mmCIF file of C-alpha atoms in Angstrom:
data_model
loop_
_atom_site.group_PDB
_atom_site.id
_atom_site.type_symbol
_atom_site.label_atom_id
_atom_site.label_comp_id
_atom_site.label_asym_id
_atom_site.label_seq_id
_atom_site.Cartn_x
_atom_site.Cartn_y
_atom_site.Cartn_z
ATOM 1 C CA MET A 1 18.841 16.474 5.302
ATOM 2 C CA LEU A 2 16.068 19.026 5.901
ATOM 3 C CA ASP A 3 14.302 17.976 2.701
ATOM 4 C CA THR A 4 14.165 14.266 3.647
ATOM 5 C CA PHE A 5 12.547 12.159 6.342
ATOM 6 C CA SER A 6 13.043 8.703 7.794
ATOM 7 C CA LEU A 7 10.759 6.059 6.255
ATOM 8 C CA GLN A 8 10.126 2.484 7.312
ATOM 9 C CA VAL A 9 7.578 0.233 5.591
ATOM 10 C CA TYR A 10 6.606 -2.783 7.681
ATOM 11 C CA ALA A 11 4.520 -5.640 6.312
ATOM 12 C CA SER A 12 3.295 -8.480 8.503
ATOM 13 C CA ASN A 13 6.148 -10.726 7.334
ATOM 14 C CA LYS A 14 9.016 -8.332 6.562
ATOM 15 C CA LEU A 15 10.572 -4.903 6.647
ATOM 16 C CA ALA A 16 9.881 -3.795 3.051
ATOM 17 C CA PHE A 17 11.948 -0.588 3.211
ATOM 18 C CA SER A 18 14.027 1.409 5.647
ATOM 19 C CA GLY A 19 15.862 4.588 4.718
ATOM 20 C CA ARG A 20 15.543 8.293 3.879
ATOM 21 C CA ALA A 21 12.836 9.579 1.561
ATOM 22 C CA LYS A 22 11.963 12.866 -0.149
ATOM 23 C CA SER A 23 8.278 12.099 -0.696
ATOM 24 C CA LEU A 24 5.636 9.513 0.134
ATOM 25 C CA THR A 25 2.175 8.968 -1.375
ATOM 26 C CA ILE A 26 -0.240 6.533 0.241
ATOM 27 C CA PRO A 27 -3.580 5.147 -0.953
ATOM 28 C CA ALA A 28 -6.234 6.610 1.372
ATOM 29 C CA VAL A 29 -9.980 6.169 1.751
ATOM 30 C CA ASP A 30 -10.681 9.423 -0.120
ATOM 31 C CA GLY A 31 -7.928 9.138 -2.757
ATOM 32 C CA GLU A 32 -4.239 9.638 -2.136
ATOM 33 C CA GLN A 33 -2.373 11.450 0.605
ATOM 34 C CA ALA A 34 1.148 12.823 0.155
ATOM 35 C CA PHE A 35 3.848 13.484 2.724
ATOM 36 C CA LEU A 36 7.023 15.562 2.471
ATOM 37 C CA ALA A 37 9.737 16.343 5.012
ATOM 38 C CA GLN A 38 8.603 18.281 8.084
ATOM 39 C CA HIS A 39 4.973 17.156 7.611
ATOM 40 C CA GLU A 40 2.779 17.694 10.661
ATOM 41 C CA ASN A 41 2.444 14.796 13.093
ATOM 42 C CA MET A 42 -0.477 12.539 12.197
ATOM 43 C CA VAL A 43 -1.800 9.020 11.759
ATOM 44 C CA ALA A 44 -3.748 8.058 8.611
ATOM 45 C CA ALA A 45 -5.436 4.881 7.378
ATOM 46 C CA ILE A 46 -4.126 3.062 4.309
ATOM 47 C CA VAL A 47 -6.416 1.123 1.969
ATOM 48 C CA PRO A 48 -5.315 -1.469 -0.613
ATOM 49 C CA GLY A 49 -3.544 0.274 -3.470
ATOM 50 C CA GLU A 50 -0.268 1.749 -4.714
ATOM 51 C CA LEU A 51 2.206 3.211 -2.254
ATOM 52 C CA ARG A 52 4.845 5.397 -3.910
ATOM 53 C CA PHE A 53 7.934 7.050 -2.483
ATOM 54 C CA GLN A 54 11.140 8.655 -3.651
ATOM 55 C CA GLU A 55 14.405 7.941 -1.859
ATOM 56 C CA ASP A 56 16.787 10.773 -1.032
ATOM 57 C CA ASN A 57 18.993 9.678 -3.979
ATOM 58 C CA GLY A 58 16.046 10.142 -6.390
ATOM 59 C CA THR A 59 15.156 6.465 -6.831
ATOM 60 C CA GLU A 60 11.392 5.995 -7.256
ATOM 61 C CA HIS A 61 9.655 3.013 -5.648
ATOM 62 C CA ILE A 62 6.150 1.619 -5.965
ATOM 63 C CA LEU A 63 4.618 -1.058 -3.749
ATOM 64 C CA ALA A 64 1.248 -2.792 -3.742
ATOM 65 C CA VAL A 65 -0.001 -2.519 -0.163
ATOM 66 C CA SER A 66 -2.991 -3.834 1.729
ATOM 67 C CA ASN A 67 -4.840 -2.319 4.691
ATOM 68 C CA GLY A 68 -2.816 -0.563 7.332
ATOM 69 C CA PHE A 69 -1.823 2.857 8.569
ATOM 70 C CA VAL A 70 0.939 5.428 8.372
ATOM 71 C CA GLU A 71 2.282 7.274 11.382
ATOM 72 C CA MET A 72 4.184 10.520 10.695
ATOM 73 C CA ILE A 73 5.809 11.759 13.898
ATOM 74 C CA ASN A 74 8.856 14.013 14.301
ATOM 75 C CA ASN A 75 9.849 13.770 10.616
ATOM 76 C CA ARG A 76 9.695 9.959 10.735
ATOM 77 C CA ALA A 77 7.118 8.007 8.746
ATOM 78 C CA ARG A 78 6.355 4.440 9.698
ATOM 79 C CA ILE A 79 3.940 2.370 7.647
ATOM 80 C CA PHE A 80 2.350 -0.764 9.034
ATOM 81 C CA CYS A 81 0.338 -2.933 6.631
ATOM 82 C CA LEU A 82 -0.594 -6.558 6.138
ATOM 83 C CA SER A 83 1.352 -6.870 2.889
ATOM 84 C CA ALA A 84 3.738 -4.767 0.808
ATOM 85 C CA GLU A 85 4.973 -6.125 -2.523
ATOM 86 C CA ARG A 86 7.336 -4.753 -5.154
ATOM 87 C CA PRO A 87 6.371 -5.342 -8.808
ATOM 88 C CA ASP A 88 8.944 -8.153 -9.157
ATOM 89 C CA GLU A 89 7.398 -9.988 -6.181
ATOM 90 C CA ILE A 90 3.889 -10.093 -7.675
ATOM 91 C CA ASP A 91 2.655 -13.154 -9.554
ATOM 92 C CA ALA A 92 0.330 -11.596 -12.176
ATOM 93 C CA HIS A 93 -1.415 -14.897 -12.914
ATOM 94 C CA ARG A 94 -2.216 -15.443 -9.240
ATOM 95 C CA ALA A 95 -3.394 -11.829 -8.873
ATOM 96 C CA ARG A 96 -5.727 -12.206 -11.880
ATOM 97 C CA GLU A 97 -7.170 -15.391 -10.393
ATOM 98 C CA ALA A 98 -7.735 -13.642 -7.050
ATOM 99 C CA LYS A 99 -9.470 -10.770 -8.859
ATOM 100 C CA GLU A 100 -11.764 -13.171 -10.720
ATOM 101 C CA ARG A 101 -12.528 -15.079 -7.503
ATOM 102 C CA ALA A 102 -13.404 -11.867 -5.653
ATOM 103 C CA GLU A 103 -15.593 -10.635 -8.515
ATOM 104 C CA GLU A 104 -17.462 -13.956 -8.544
ATOM 105 C CA GLN A 105 -17.937 -13.829 -4.762
ATOM 106 C CA LEU A 106 -19.322 -10.286 -5.033
ATOM 107 C CA ARG A 107 -21.977 -11.548 -7.464
ATOM 108 C CA GLN A 108 -23.221 -14.075 -4.876
ATOM 109 C CA LYS A 109 -25.833 -13.366 -2.210
ATOM 110 C CA GLN A 110 -23.899 -12.706 0.983
ATOM 111 C CA SER A 111 -23.906 -10.948 4.326
ATOM 112 C CA ILE A 112 -22.665 -7.378 4.694
ATOM 113 C CA GLN A 113 -19.479 -8.659 6.347
ATOM 114 C CA GLU A 114 -18.775 -11.110 3.509
ATOM 115 C CA TYR A 115 -19.420 -8.331 1.010
ATOM 116 C CA HIS A 116 -16.808 -6.079 2.643
ATOM 117 C CA VAL A 117 -14.264 -8.908 2.880
ATOM 118 C CA ASN A 118 -14.706 -9.700 -0.818
ATOM 119 C CA GLN A 119 -14.589 -6.017 -1.738
ATOM 120 C CA MET A 120 -11.212 -5.710 0.030
ATOM 121 C CA ALA A 121 -9.930 -8.853 -1.695
ATOM 122 C CA LEU A 122 -10.906 -7.361 -5.049
ATOM 123 C CA ALA A 123 -9.233 -4.024 -4.223
ATOM 124 C CA ARG A 124 -6.014 -5.800 -3.196
ATOM 125 C CA ALA A 125 -5.946 -7.947 -6.359
ATOM 126 C CA MET A 126 -6.539 -4.927 -8.581
ATOM 127 C CA ALA A 127 -3.791 -2.946 -6.809
ATOM 128 C CA ARG A 128 -1.354 -5.837 -7.278
ATOM 129 C CA LEU A 129 -2.156 -5.989 -11.007
ATOM 130 C CA ARG A 130 -1.726 -2.203 -11.419
ATOM 131 C CA VAL A 131 1.656 -2.260 -9.679
ATOM 132 C CA LYS A 132 2.814 -5.306 -11.646
ATOM 133 C CA GLU A 133 1.991 -3.577 -14.960
ATOM 134 C CA LYS A 134 4.115 -0.517 -14.127
#
């Protein structure tokens, strides 16, 4: 029990996971950030990408997540993000279309805000495709 921590992954429309975990790796602004049991209390931003964790029974999980944050307090990690999808929930064709749409939008003249919105859409689509291929 000392080598595990409580983990909940909340998406805007569901509870994607709730249980005990041995490790957690989140996509962060400057790369990846890993958490183990007894990690110091903190809050960190999550960017679109691959979220990985290992359950206490050794089962590995990977999710495609969008923007959000992780809160690690008192050996309990809670993740709040707009979306969290397992590989079997991802429609690869739809993700490819979203990637192509975002790339096309990025080629257009646009405001700074539109640029950032399209950049995030592209990052989310690419993360979904990476997770689906694993």
